[in-house]
């Protein structure tokens, strides 16, 4: 059995964050923190031992999710997955993030993405098929999706 993921949620809408936390825990993973702004997220990167941070692009303090992802990338402590209804706001280089889960997401879609991410973080590359609704960044496509032989 693969070790469950420790997840940090960076989301300023309380209902969405609580729903996401519930879905993550139902899938067998744990939530190690919740930030509502880029400042809180940056402060938490060093104080939590998260494997993955689910980061909304637009937070209470503006469109700062990309800055959060870049900070996490520099810290090398947690991998980032964007969660947004507007993936066009993500830069082409994904700011170092693994990928994006488009909102609105389904319980099945999120569960599949969590399984895929768990495999990718714990035993890369993932064995599962890339889930519908989850888009890998170009950098992770090259290492997580095997090329056809």
mmCIF file of N, CA and C in Angstrom:
data_model
loop_
_atom_site.group_PDB
_atom_site.id
_atom_site.type_symbol
_atom_site.label_atom_id
_atom_site.label_comp_id
_atom_site.label_asym_id
_atom_site.label_seq_id
_atom_site.Cartn_x
_atom_site.Cartn_y
_atom_site.Cartn_z
ATOM 1 N N UNK A 1 0.842 -1.196 0.000
ATOM 2 C CA UNK A 1 0.000 0.000 0.000
ATOM 3 C C UNK A 1 0.881 1.251 0.000
ATOM 4 N N UNK A 2 0.480 2.219 -0.771
ATOM 5 C CA UNK A 2 1.232 3.469 -0.867
ATOM 6 C C UNK A 2 0.815 4.397 0.279
ATOM 7 N N UNK A 3 1.800 5.070 0.863
ATOM 8 C CA UNK A 3 1.540 6.002 1.963
ATOM 9 C C UNK A 3 0.611 7.128 1.488
ATOM 10 N N UNK A 4 -0.401 7.481 2.314
ATOM 11 C CA UNK A 4 -1.320 8.563 1.947
ATOM 12 C C UNK A 4 -0.589 9.903 1.813
ATOM 13 N N UNK A 5 -1.192 10.805 1.052
ATOM 14 C CA UNK A 5 -0.641 12.148 0.867
ATOM 15 C C UNK A 5 -1.025 13.068 2.021
ATOM 16 N N UNK A 6 -0.141 14.015 2.314
ATOM 17 C CA UNK A 6 -0.441 15.100 3.245
ATOM 18 C C UNK A 6 -0.664 16.338 2.384
ATOM 19 N N UNK A 7 -1.840 16.945 2.513
ATOM 20 C CA UNK A 7 -2.265 17.996 1.596
ATOM 21 C C UNK A 7 -2.474 19.313 2.333
ATOM 22 N N UNK A 8 -1.987 20.386 1.728
ATOM 23 C CA UNK A 8 -2.261 21.744 2.172
ATOM 24 C C UNK A 8 -3.259 22.348 1.192
ATOM 25 N N UNK A 9 -4.312 22.961 1.712
ATOM 26 C CA UNK A 9 -5.323 23.601 0.865
ATOM 27 C C UNK A 9 -5.114 25.107 0.912
ATOM 28 N N UNK A 10 -4.982 25.725 -0.266
ATOM 29 C CA UNK A 10 -4.862 27.177 -0.373
ATOM 30 C C UNK A 10 -6.086 27.646 -1.162
ATOM 31 N N UNK A 11 -7.109 28.048 -0.432
ATOM 32 C CA UNK A 11 -8.416 28.379 -1.005
ATOM 33 C C UNK A 11 -9.097 29.386 -0.089
ATOM 34 N N UNK A 12 -9.577 30.506 -0.663
ATOM 35 C CA UNK A 12 -10.191 31.539 0.166
ATOM 36 C C UNK A 12 -11.703 31.386 0.350
ATOM 37 N N UNK A 13 -12.324 30.490 -0.374
ATOM 38 C CA UNK A 13 -13.757 30.263 -0.204
ATOM 39 C C UNK A 13 -13.956 29.105 0.770
ATOM 40 N N UNK A 14 -14.464 29.430 1.966
ATOM 41 C CA UNK A 14 -14.551 28.455 3.052
ATOM 42 C C UNK A 14 -15.333 27.203 2.674
ATOM 43 N N UNK A 15 -16.463 27.357 1.996
ATOM 44 C CA UNK A 15 -17.265 26.179 1.642
ATOM 45 C C UNK A 15 -16.515 25.255 0.690
ATOM 46 N N UNK A 16 -15.831 25.835 -0.295
ATOM 47 C CA UNK A 16 -15.032 25.020 -1.213
ATOM 48 C C UNK A 16 -13.901 24.309 -0.477
ATOM 49 N N UNK A 17 -13.242 25.012 0.425
ATOM 50 C CA UNK A 17 -12.133 24.419 1.170
ATOM 51 C C UNK A 17 -12.623 23.284 2.062
ATOM 52 N N UNK A 18 -13.767 23.467 2.714
ATOM 53 C CA UNK A 18 -14.303 22.412 3.585
ATOM 54 C C UNK A 18 -14.725 21.193 2.774
ATOM 55 N N UNK A 19 -15.338 21.433 1.617
ATOM 56 C CA UNK A 19 -15.728 20.321 0.746
ATOM 57 C C UNK A 19 -14.485 19.571 0.252
ATOM 58 N N UNK A 20 -13.472 20.321 -0.169
ATOM 59 C CA UNK A 20 -12.228 19.715 -0.643
ATOM 60 C C UNK A 20 -11.568 18.910 0.474
ATOM 61 N N UNK A 21 -11.527 19.460 1.667
ATOM 62 C CA UNK A 21 -10.949 18.754 2.810
ATOM 63 C C UNK A 21 -11.688 17.433 3.059
ATOM 64 N N UNK A 22 -13.000 17.480 3.013
ATOM 65 C CA UNK A 22 -13.805 16.281 3.211
ATOM 66 C C UNK A 22 -13.507 15.225 2.148
ATOM 67 N N UNK A 23 -13.437 15.641 0.878
ATOM 68 C CA UNK A 23 -13.156 14.705 -0.213
ATOM 69 C C UNK A 23 -11.760 14.105 -0.091
ATOM 70 N N UNK A 24 -10.793 14.911 0.299
ATOM 71 C CA UNK A 24 -9.415 14.439 0.467
ATOM 72 C C UNK A 24 -9.360 13.378 1.569
ATOM 73 N N UNK A 25 -10.040 13.662 2.685
ATOM 74 C CA UNK A 25 -10.024 12.719 3.801
ATOM 75 C C UNK A 25 -10.799 11.447 3.473
ATOM 76 N N UNK A 26 -11.913 11.568 2.737
ATOM 77 C CA UNK A 26 -12.673 10.391 2.316
ATOM 78 C C UNK A 26 -11.830 9.493 1.403
ATOM 79 N N UNK A 27 -10.908 10.089 0.666
ATOM 80 C CA UNK A 27 -10.031 9.326 -0.227
ATOM 81 C C UNK A 27 -8.846 8.707 0.523
ATOM 82 N N UNK A 28 -8.776 8.930 1.844
ATOM 83 C CA UNK A 28 -7.736 8.301 2.650
ATOM 84 C C UNK A 28 -6.488 9.123 2.877
ATOM 85 N N UNK A 29 -6.531 10.390 2.520
ATOM 86 C CA UNK A 29 -5.379 11.275 2.699
ATOM 87 C C UNK A 29 -5.657 12.223 3.863
ATOM 88 N N UNK A 30 -4.672 13.029 4.258
ATOM 89 C CA UNK A 30 -4.887 13.962 5.363
ATOM 90 C C UNK A 30 -4.620 15.396 4.917
ATOM 91 N N UNK A 31 -5.357 16.312 5.528
ATOM 92 C CA UNK A 31 -5.167 17.739 5.284
ATOM 93 C C UNK A 31 -4.354 18.275 6.457
ATOM 94 N N UNK A 32 -3.205 18.867 6.144
ATOM 95 C CA UNK A 32 -2.297 19.339 7.190
ATOM 96 C C UNK A 32 -2.399 20.840 7.427
ATOM 97 N N UNK A 33 -3.227 21.525 6.641
ATOM 98 C CA UNK A 33 -3.410 22.957 6.837
ATOM 99 C C UNK A 33 -4.286 23.550 5.772
ATOM 100 N N UNK A 34 -4.702 24.788 6.037
ATOM 101 C CA UNK A 34 -5.592 25.507 5.138
ATOM 102 C C UNK A 34 -5.215 26.983 5.192
ATOM 103 N N UNK A 35 -4.917 27.571 4.049
ATOM 104 C CA UNK A 35 -4.570 28.992 3.949
ATOM 105 C C UNK A 35 -5.586 29.689 3.057
ATOM 106 N N UNK A 36 -5.915 30.932 3.385
ATOM 107 C CA UNK A 36 -6.899 31.676 2.597
ATOM 108 C C UNK A 36 -6.284 32.794 1.775
ATOM 109 N N UNK A 37 -4.992 33.046 1.972
ATOM 110 C CA UNK A 37 -4.323 34.121 1.229
ATOM 111 C C UNK A 37 -2.908 33.676 0.886
ATOM 112 N N UNK A 38 -2.275 34.426 -0.001
ATOM 113 C CA UNK A 38 -0.901 34.072 -0.380
ATOM 114 C C UNK A 38 0.039 34.208 0.807
ATOM 115 N N UNK A 39 -0.178 35.212 1.647
ATOM 116 C CA UNK A 39 0.679 35.393 2.824
ATOM 117 C C UNK A 39 0.595 34.211 3.774
ATOM 118 N N UNK A 40 -0.618 33.750 4.048
ATOM 119 C CA UNK A 40 -0.786 32.580 4.917
ATOM 120 C C UNK A 40 -0.131 31.348 4.297
ATOM 121 N N UNK A 41 -0.298 31.184 2.997
ATOM 122 C CA UNK A 41 0.267 30.016 2.313
ATOM 123 C C UNK A 41 1.787 30.029 2.389
ATOM 124 N N UNK A 42 2.391 31.179 2.154
ATOM 125 C CA UNK A 42 3.846 31.294 2.204
ATOM 126 C C UNK A 42 4.341 30.995 3.617
ATOM 127 N N UNK A 43 3.616 31.489 4.638
ATOM 128 C CA UNK A 43 3.999 31.215 6.021
ATOM 129 C C UNK A 43 3.897 29.718 6.342
ATOM 130 N N UNK A 44 2.915 29.051 5.747
ATOM 131 C CA UNK A 44 2.671 27.640 6.059
ATOM 132 C C UNK A 44 3.623 26.684 5.349
ATOM 133 N N UNK A 45 4.249 27.118 4.269
ATOM 134 C CA UNK A 45 5.099 26.196 3.506
ATOM 135 C C UNK A 45 6.214 25.620 4.380
ATOM 136 N N UNK A 46 6.741 26.412 5.292
ATOM 137 C CA UNK A 46 7.824 25.931 6.144
ATOM 138 C C UNK A 46 7.327 25.263 7.422
ATOM 139 N N UNK A 47 6.071 25.524 7.802
ATOM 140 C CA UNK A 47 5.574 24.978 9.066
ATOM 141 C C UNK A 47 4.735 23.713 8.893
ATOM 142 N N UNK A 48 4.468 23.310 7.661
ATOM 143 C CA UNK A 48 3.729 22.067 7.439
ATOM 144 C C UNK A 48 4.618 21.103 6.674
ATOM 145 N N UNK A 49 4.270 19.861 6.737
ATOM 146 C CA UNK A 49 5.039 18.853 5.995
ATOM 147 C C UNK A 49 4.186 18.286 4.867
ATOM 148 N N UNK A 50 3.517 19.183 4.146
ATOM 149 C CA UNK A 50 2.629 18.775 3.052
ATOM 150 C C UNK A 50 3.430 18.209 1.884
ATOM 151 N N UNK A 51 2.868 17.168 1.277
ATOM 152 C CA UNK A 51 3.426 16.624 0.044
ATOM 153 C C UNK A 51 2.944 17.430 -1.148
ATOM 154 N N UNK A 52 1.658 17.792 -1.096
ATOM 155 C CA UNK A 52 0.979 18.485 -2.192
ATOM 156 C C UNK A 52 0.233 19.675 -1.622
ATOM 157 N N UNK A 53 0.216 20.772 -2.365
ATOM 158 C CA UNK A 53 -0.624 21.926 -2.026
ATOM 159 C C UNK A 53 -1.596 22.135 -3.173
ATOM 160 N N UNK A 54 -2.887 22.100 -2.867
ATOM 161 C CA UNK A 54 -3.914 22.443 -3.846
ATOM 162 C C UNK A 54 -4.110 23.945 -3.746
ATOM 163 N N UNK A 55 -3.767 24.679 -4.808
ATOM 164 C CA UNK A 55 -3.737 26.137 -4.771
ATOM 165 C C UNK A 55 -4.715 26.727 -5.773
ATOM 166 N N UNK A 56 -5.634 27.557 -5.284
ATOM 167 C CA UNK A 56 -6.531 28.315 -6.159
ATOM 168 C C UNK A 56 -5.727 29.464 -6.762
ATOM 169 N N UNK A 57 -5.997 29.790 -7.999
ATOM 170 C CA UNK A 57 -5.271 30.875 -8.670
ATOM 171 C C UNK A 57 -5.645 32.237 -8.081
ATOM 172 N N UNK A 58 -6.950 32.446 -7.864
ATOM 173 C CA UNK A 58 -7.426 33.749 -7.381
ATOM 174 C C UNK A 58 -7.800 33.639 -5.909
ATOM 175 N N UNK A 59 -7.006 34.283 -5.057
ATOM 176 C CA UNK A 59 -7.224 34.245 -3.617
ATOM 177 C C UNK A 59 -7.779 35.582 -3.130
ATOM 178 N N UNK A 60 -8.064 35.668 -1.859
ATOM 179 C CA UNK A 60 -8.653 36.882 -1.281
ATOM 180 C C UNK A 60 -7.791 38.113 -1.548
ATOM 181 N N UNK A 61 -6.480 37.933 -1.651
ATOM 182 C CA UNK A 61 -5.598 39.071 -1.878
ATOM 183 C C UNK A 61 -5.250 39.257 -3.354
ATOM 184 N N UNK A 62 -6.074 38.693 -4.249
ATOM 185 C CA UNK A 62 -5.876 38.897 -5.684
ATOM 186 C C UNK A 62 -5.446 37.627 -6.391
ATOM 187 N N UNK A 63 -5.016 37.797 -7.610
ATOM 188 C CA UNK A 63 -4.587 36.648 -8.428
ATOM 189 C C UNK A 63 -3.168 36.271 -8.053
ATOM 190 N N UNK A 64 -3.016 35.710 -6.858
ATOM 191 C CA UNK A 64 -1.689 35.458 -6.300
ATOM 192 C C UNK A 64 -1.327 33.976 -6.222
ATOM 193 N N UNK A 65 -2.184 33.094 -6.688
ATOM 194 C CA UNK A 65 -1.898 31.661 -6.626
ATOM 195 C C UNK A 65 -0.621 31.281 -7.359
ATOM 196 N N UNK A 66 -0.337 31.956 -8.461
ATOM 197 C CA UNK A 66 0.891 31.676 -9.219
ATOM 198 C C UNK A 66 2.114 32.035 -8.376
ATOM 199 N N UNK A 67 2.050 33.156 -7.654
ATOM 200 C CA UNK A 67 3.159 33.542 -6.776
ATOM 201 C C UNK A 67 3.367 32.505 -5.671
ATOM 202 N N UNK A 68 2.264 31.977 -5.137
ATOM 203 C CA UNK A 68 2.349 30.933 -4.115
ATOM 204 C C UNK A 68 3.054 29.709 -4.693
ATOM 205 N N UNK A 69 2.656 29.305 -5.896
ATOM 206 C CA UNK A 69 3.273 28.135 -6.538
ATOM 207 C C UNK A 69 4.768 28.354 -6.734
ATOM 208 N N UNK A 70 5.143 29.546 -7.166
ATOM 209 C CA UNK A 70 6.565 29.834 -7.382
ATOM 210 C C UNK A 70 7.338 29.783 -6.068
ATOM 211 N N UNK A 71 6.737 30.267 -4.990
ATOM 212 C CA UNK A 71 7.389 30.205 -3.681
ATOM 213 C C UNK A 71 7.567 28.746 -3.237
ATOM 214 N N UNK A 72 6.530 27.932 -3.418
ATOM 215 C CA UNK A 72 6.614 26.518 -3.052
ATOM 216 C C UNK A 72 7.688 25.819 -3.867
ATOM 217 N N UNK A 73 7.774 26.140 -5.160
ATOM 218 C CA UNK A 73 8.793 25.535 -6.020
ATOM 219 C C UNK A 73 10.193 25.874 -5.510
ATOM 220 N N UNK A 74 10.388 27.137 -5.160
ATOM 221 C CA UNK A 74 11.700 27.565 -4.653
ATOM 222 C C UNK A 74 12.034 26.890 -3.316
ATOM 223 N N UNK A 75 11.027 26.670 -2.477
ATOM 224 C CA UNK A 75 11.263 26.075 -1.160
ATOM 225 C C UNK A 75 11.543 24.578 -1.244
ATOM 226 N N UNK A 76 11.091 23.950 -2.354
ATOM 227 C CA UNK A 76 11.273 22.506 -2.585
ATOM 228 C C UNK A 76 10.677 21.668 -1.461
ATOM 229 N N UNK A 77 9.615 22.178 -0.820
ATOM 230 C CA UNK A 77 9.002 21.441 0.294
ATOM 231 C C UNK A 77 7.712 20.746 -0.116
ATOM 232 N N UNK A 78 6.921 21.357 -0.966
ATOM 233 C CA UNK A 78 5.634 20.784 -1.376
ATOM 234 C C UNK A 78 5.459 20.976 -2.871
ATOM 235 N N UNK A 79 4.802 20.009 -3.514
ATOM 236 C CA UNK A 79 4.453 20.148 -4.920
ATOM 237 C C UNK A 79 3.093 20.843 -4.993
ATOM 238 N N UNK A 80 2.856 21.563 -6.073
ATOM 239 C CA UNK A 80 1.617 22.336 -6.218
ATOM 240 C C UNK A 80 0.759 21.777 -7.337
ATOM 241 N N UNK A 81 -0.544 21.753 -7.079
ATOM 242 C CA UNK A 81 -1.544 21.481 -8.097
ATOM 243 C C UNK A 81 -2.508 22.657 -8.051
ATOM 244 N N UNK A 82 -2.667 23.323 -9.179
ATOM 245 C CA UNK A 82 -3.632 24.423 -9.241
ATOM 246 C C UNK A 82 -5.042 23.859 -9.297
ATOM 247 N N UNK A 83 -5.962 24.584 -8.681
ATOM 248 C CA UNK A 83 -7.387 24.265 -8.776
ATOM 249 C C UNK A 83 -8.065 25.572 -9.147
ATOM 250 N N UNK A 84 -8.626 25.617 -10.346
ATOM 251 C CA UNK A 84 -9.188 26.864 -10.819
ATOM 252 C C UNK A 84 -10.290 26.632 -11.845
ATOM 253 N N UNK A 85 -11.195 27.585 -11.902
ATOM 254 C CA UNK A 85 -12.233 27.558 -12.941
ATOM 255 C C UNK A 85 -11.727 28.225 -14.210
ATOM 256 N N UNK A 86 -10.558 28.873 -14.132
ATOM 257 C CA UNK A 86 -10.019 29.592 -15.277
ATOM 258 C C UNK A 86 -8.564 29.196 -15.534
ATOM 259 N N UNK A 87 -8.333 28.005 -16.122
ATOM 260 C CA UNK A 87 -6.963 27.543 -16.361
ATOM 261 C C UNK A 87 -6.147 28.454 -17.278
ATOM 262 N N UNK A 88 -6.802 29.342 -18.028
ATOM 263 C CA UNK A 88 -6.074 30.248 -18.919
ATOM 264 C C UNK A 88 -5.193 31.226 -18.143
ATOM 265 N N UNK A 89 -5.442 31.382 -16.844
ATOM 266 C CA UNK A 89 -4.633 32.288 -16.031
ATOM 267 C C UNK A 89 -3.297 31.669 -15.614
ATOM 268 N N UNK A 90 -3.147 30.384 -15.871
ATOM 269 C CA UNK A 90 -1.903 29.705 -15.499
ATOM 270 C C UNK A 90 -0.861 29.973 -16.577
ATOM 271 N N UNK A 91 0.336 30.402 -16.185
ATOM 272 C CA UNK A 91 1.371 30.633 -17.198
ATOM 273 C C UNK A 91 1.771 29.328 -17.885
ATOM 274 N N UNK A 92 2.308 29.427 -19.088
ATOM 275 C CA UNK A 92 2.691 28.250 -19.870
ATOM 276 C C UNK A 92 3.632 27.316 -19.114
ATOM 277 N N UNK A 93 4.491 27.873 -18.278
ATOM 278 C CA UNK A 93 5.453 27.053 -17.526
ATOM 279 C C UNK A 93 4.858 26.512 -16.226
ATOM 280 N N UNK A 94 3.598 26.837 -15.931
ATOM 281 C CA UNK A 94 2.856 26.354 -14.758
ATOM 282 C C UNK A 94 3.494 26.768 -13.439
ATOM 283 N N UNK A 95 4.429 27.684 -13.442
ATOM 284 C CA UNK A 95 5.084 28.171 -12.222
ATOM 285 C C UNK A 95 5.637 27.026 -11.374
ATOM 286 N N UNK A 96 6.034 25.952 -12.040
ATOM 287 C CA UNK A 96 6.583 24.807 -11.328
ATOM 288 C C UNK A 96 5.552 23.818 -10.808
ATOM 289 N N UNK A 97 4.272 24.090 -11.029
ATOM 290 C CA UNK A 97 3.217 23.194 -10.532
ATOM 291 C C UNK A 97 3.177 21.898 -11.339
ATOM 292 N N UNK A 98 2.645 20.849 -10.710
ATOM 293 C CA UNK A 98 2.490 19.550 -11.370
ATOM 294 C C UNK A 98 1.452 19.648 -12.476
ATOM 295 N N UNK A 99 0.353 20.333 -12.169
ATOM 296 C CA UNK A 99 -0.733 20.422 -13.132
ATOM 297 C C UNK A 99 -1.904 21.198 -12.566
ATOM 298 N N UNK A 100 -3.070 20.972 -13.162
ATOM 299 C CA UNK A 100 -4.264 21.713 -12.762
ATOM 300 C C UNK A 100 -5.477 20.781 -12.766
ATOM 301 N N UNK A 101 -6.321 20.974 -11.772
ATOM 302 C CA UNK A 101 -7.634 20.336 -11.718
ATOM 303 C C UNK A 101 -8.637 21.452 -11.956
ATOM 304 N N UNK A 102 -9.435 21.283 -13.000
ATOM 305 C CA UNK A 102 -10.399 22.327 -13.354
ATOM 306 C C UNK A 102 -11.610 22.273 -12.423
ATOM 307 N N UNK A 103 -12.054 23.456 -12.006
ATOM 308 C CA UNK A 103 -13.296 23.573 -11.239
ATOM 309 C C UNK A 103 -14.425 23.793 -12.233
ATOM 310 N N UNK A 104 -15.601 23.302 -12.017
ATOM 311 C CA UNK A 104 -15.956 22.442 -10.885
ATOM 312 C C UNK A 104 -15.456 21.031 -11.118
ATOM 313 N N UNK A 105 -14.987 20.405 -10.073
ATOM 314 C CA UNK A 105 -14.506 19.036 -10.148
ATOM 315 C C UNK A 105 -15.558 18.114 -9.525
ATOM 316 N N UNK A 106 -15.481 16.853 -9.859
ATOM 317 C CA UNK A 106 -16.394 15.870 -9.289
ATOM 318 C C UNK A 106 -15.661 15.073 -8.218
ATOM 319 N N UNK A 107 -16.406 14.396 -7.390
ATOM 320 C CA UNK A 107 -15.801 13.549 -6.368
ATOM 321 C C UNK A 107 -14.962 12.457 -7.030
ATOM 322 N N UNK A 108 -15.507 11.812 -8.063
ATOM 323 C CA UNK A 108 -14.759 10.765 -8.766
ATOM 324 C C UNK A 108 -13.513 11.321 -9.430
ATOM 325 N N UNK A 109 -13.630 12.507 -10.048
ATOM 326 C CA UNK A 109 -12.482 13.127 -10.700
ATOM 327 C C UNK A 109 -11.385 13.464 -9.714
ATOM 328 N N UNK A 110 -11.769 14.022 -8.561
ATOM 329 C CA UNK A 110 -10.778 14.376 -7.553
ATOM 330 C C UNK A 110 -10.136 13.120 -6.963
ATOM 331 N N UNK A 111 -10.931 12.095 -6.716
ATOM 332 C CA UNK A 111 -10.400 10.844 -6.179
ATOM 333 C C UNK A 111 -9.396 10.226 -7.153
ATOM 334 N N UNK A 112 -9.723 10.232 -8.444
ATOM 335 C CA UNK A 112 -8.795 9.708 -9.460
ATOM 336 C C UNK A 112 -7.516 10.536 -9.512
ATOM 337 N N UNK A 113 -7.664 11.857 -9.435
ATOM 338 C CA UNK A 113 -6.487 12.735 -9.457
ATOM 339 C C UNK A 113 -5.614 12.485 -8.230
ATOM 340 N N UNK A 114 -6.228 12.303 -7.064
ATOM 341 C CA UNK A 114 -5.464 12.036 -5.847
ATOM 342 C C UNK A 114 -4.691 10.718 -5.958
ATOM 343 N N UNK A 115 -5.316 9.700 -6.510
ATOM 344 C CA UNK A 115 -4.639 8.409 -6.692
ATOM 345 C C UNK A 115 -3.439 8.581 -7.623
ATOM 346 N N UNK A 116 -3.651 9.291 -8.726
ATOM 347 C CA UNK A 116 -2.594 9.540 -9.699
ATOM 348 C C UNK A 116 -1.447 10.329 -9.048
ATOM 349 N N UNK A 117 -1.792 11.366 -8.301
ATOM 350 C CA UNK A 117 -0.781 12.184 -7.637
ATOM 351 C C UNK A 117 -0.030 11.388 -6.573
ATOM 352 N N UNK A 118 -0.767 10.558 -5.845
ATOM 353 C CA UNK A 118 -0.145 9.728 -4.823
ATOM 354 C C UNK A 118 0.907 8.810 -5.453
ATOM 355 N N UNK A 119 0.552 8.177 -6.558
ATOM 356 C CA UNK A 119 1.512 7.317 -7.253
ATOM 357 C C UNK A 119 2.705 8.136 -7.747
ATOM 358 N N UNK A 120 2.438 9.321 -8.291
ATOM 359 C CA UNK A 120 3.497 10.154 -8.839
ATOM 360 C C UNK A 120 4.443 10.701 -7.790
ATOM 361 N N UNK A 121 3.909 11.017 -6.614
ATOM 362 C CA UNK A 121 4.737 11.557 -5.541
ATOM 363 C C UNK A 121 5.495 10.441 -4.829
ATOM 364 N N UNK A 122 4.825 9.325 -4.573
ATOM 365 C CA UNK A 122 5.420 8.250 -3.781
ATOM 366 C C UNK A 122 6.279 7.276 -4.591
ATOM 367 N N UNK A 123 5.838 6.967 -5.827
ATOM 368 C CA UNK A 123 6.568 6.003 -6.673
ATOM 369 C C UNK A 123 6.527 6.463 -8.122
ATOM 370 N N UNK A 124 7.176 7.567 -8.450
ATOM 371 C CA UNK A 124 7.080 8.073 -9.821
ATOM 372 C C UNK A 124 7.670 7.101 -10.830
ATOM 373 N N UNK A 125 7.174 7.099 -12.039
ATOM 374 C CA UNK A 125 5.997 7.820 -12.522
ATOM 375 C C UNK A 125 4.716 7.065 -12.159
ATOM 376 N N UNK A 126 3.558 7.741 -12.188
ATOM 377 C CA UNK A 126 2.300 7.078 -11.836
ATOM 378 C C UNK A 126 2.017 5.899 -12.763
ATOM 379 N N UNK A 127 1.386 4.878 -12.191
ATOM 380 C CA UNK A 127 0.991 3.711 -12.990
ATOM 381 C C UNK A 127 -0.392 3.914 -13.598
ATOM 382 N N UNK A 128 -1.229 4.690 -12.938
ATOM 383 C CA UNK A 128 -2.591 4.936 -13.419
ATOM 384 C C UNK A 128 -2.580 5.783 -14.681
ATOM 385 N N UNK A 129 -3.678 5.723 -15.395
ATOM 386 C CA UNK A 129 -3.881 6.566 -16.569
ATOM 387 C C UNK A 129 -4.171 7.988 -16.083
ATOM 388 N N UNK A 130 -3.697 8.972 -16.819
ATOM 389 C CA UNK A 130 -3.958 10.363 -16.475
ATOM 390 C C UNK A 130 -5.468 10.578 -16.367
ATOM 391 N N UNK A 131 -5.967 11.033 -15.206
ATOM 392 C CA UNK A 131 -7.411 11.185 -15.020
ATOM 393 C C UNK A 131 -8.014 12.305 -15.866
ATOM 394 N N UNK A 132 -9.254 12.103 -16.258
ATOM 395 C CA UNK A 132 -10.012 13.146 -16.953
ATOM 396 C C UNK A 132 -10.175 14.306 -15.980
ATOM 397 N N UNK A 133 -10.018 15.531 -16.456
ATOM 398 C CA UNK A 133 -10.168 16.705 -15.599
ATOM 399 C C UNK A 133 -8.879 17.141 -14.932
ATOM 400 N N UNK A 134 -7.803 16.367 -15.118
ATOM 401 C CA UNK A 134 -6.500 16.733 -14.569
ATOM 402 C C UNK A 134 -5.542 16.930 -15.728
ATOM 403 N N UNK A 135 -4.934 18.101 -15.800
ATOM 404 C CA UNK A 135 -3.998 18.420 -16.870
ATOM 405 C C UNK A 135 -2.607 18.540 -16.276
ATOM 406 N N UNK A 136 -1.681 17.751 -16.784
ATOM 407 C CA UNK A 136 -0.291 17.822 -16.339
ATOM 408 C C UNK A 136 0.412 19.016 -16.968
ATOM 409 N N UNK A 137 1.324 19.621 -16.211
ATOM 410 C CA UNK A 137 2.159 20.681 -16.774
ATOM 411 C C UNK A 137 3.106 20.058 -17.798
ATOM 412 N N UNK A 138 3.606 20.860 -18.745
ATOM 413 C CA UNK A 138 4.545 20.319 -19.735
ATOM 414 C C UNK A 138 5.764 19.642 -19.101
ATOM 415 N N UNK A 139 6.286 20.189 -18.014
ATOM 416 C CA UNK A 139 7.473 19.609 -17.374
ATOM 417 C C UNK A 139 7.179 18.222 -16.819
ATOM 418 N N UNK A 140 6.009 18.033 -16.230
ATOM 419 C CA UNK A 140 5.674 16.728 -15.657
ATOM 420 C C UNK A 140 5.207 15.750 -16.720
ATOM 421 N N UNK A 141 4.694 16.242 -17.843
ATOM 422 C CA UNK A 141 4.321 15.332 -18.937
ATOM 423 C C UNK A 141 5.537 14.540 -19.395
ATOM 424 N N UNK A 142 6.693 15.185 -19.430
ATOM 425 C CA UNK A 142 7.884 14.516 -19.932
ATOM 426 C C UNK A 142 8.382 13.419 -18.993
ATOM 427 N N UNK A 143 8.073 13.514 -17.704
ATOM 428 C CA UNK A 143 8.575 12.508 -16.764
ATOM 429 C C UNK A 143 7.492 11.569 -16.244
ATOM 430 N N UNK A 144 6.237 11.962 -16.285
ATOM 431 C CA UNK A 144 5.175 11.129 -15.723
ATOM 432 C C UNK A 144 4.374 10.359 -16.761
ATOM 433 N N UNK A 145 4.483 10.716 -18.026
ATOM 434 C CA UNK A 145 3.752 9.975 -19.058
ATOM 435 C C UNK A 145 4.784 9.240 -19.902
ATOM 436 N N UNK A 146 4.749 7.909 -19.854
ATOM 437 C CA UNK A 146 5.738 7.155 -20.629
ATOM 438 C C UNK A 146 5.534 7.371 -22.129
ATOM 439 N N UNK A 147 6.625 7.425 -22.839
ATOM 440 C CA UNK A 147 6.540 7.571 -24.294
ATOM 441 C C UNK A 147 6.249 6.220 -24.911
ATOM 442 N N UNK A 148 5.592 6.242 -26.022
ATOM 443 C CA UNK A 148 5.269 4.993 -26.727
ATOM 444 C C UNK A 148 6.546 4.352 -27.241
ATOM 445 N N UNK A 149 6.639 3.059 -27.042
ATOM 446 C CA UNK A 149 7.865 2.345 -27.458
ATOM 447 C C UNK A 149 7.805 2.002 -28.937
#
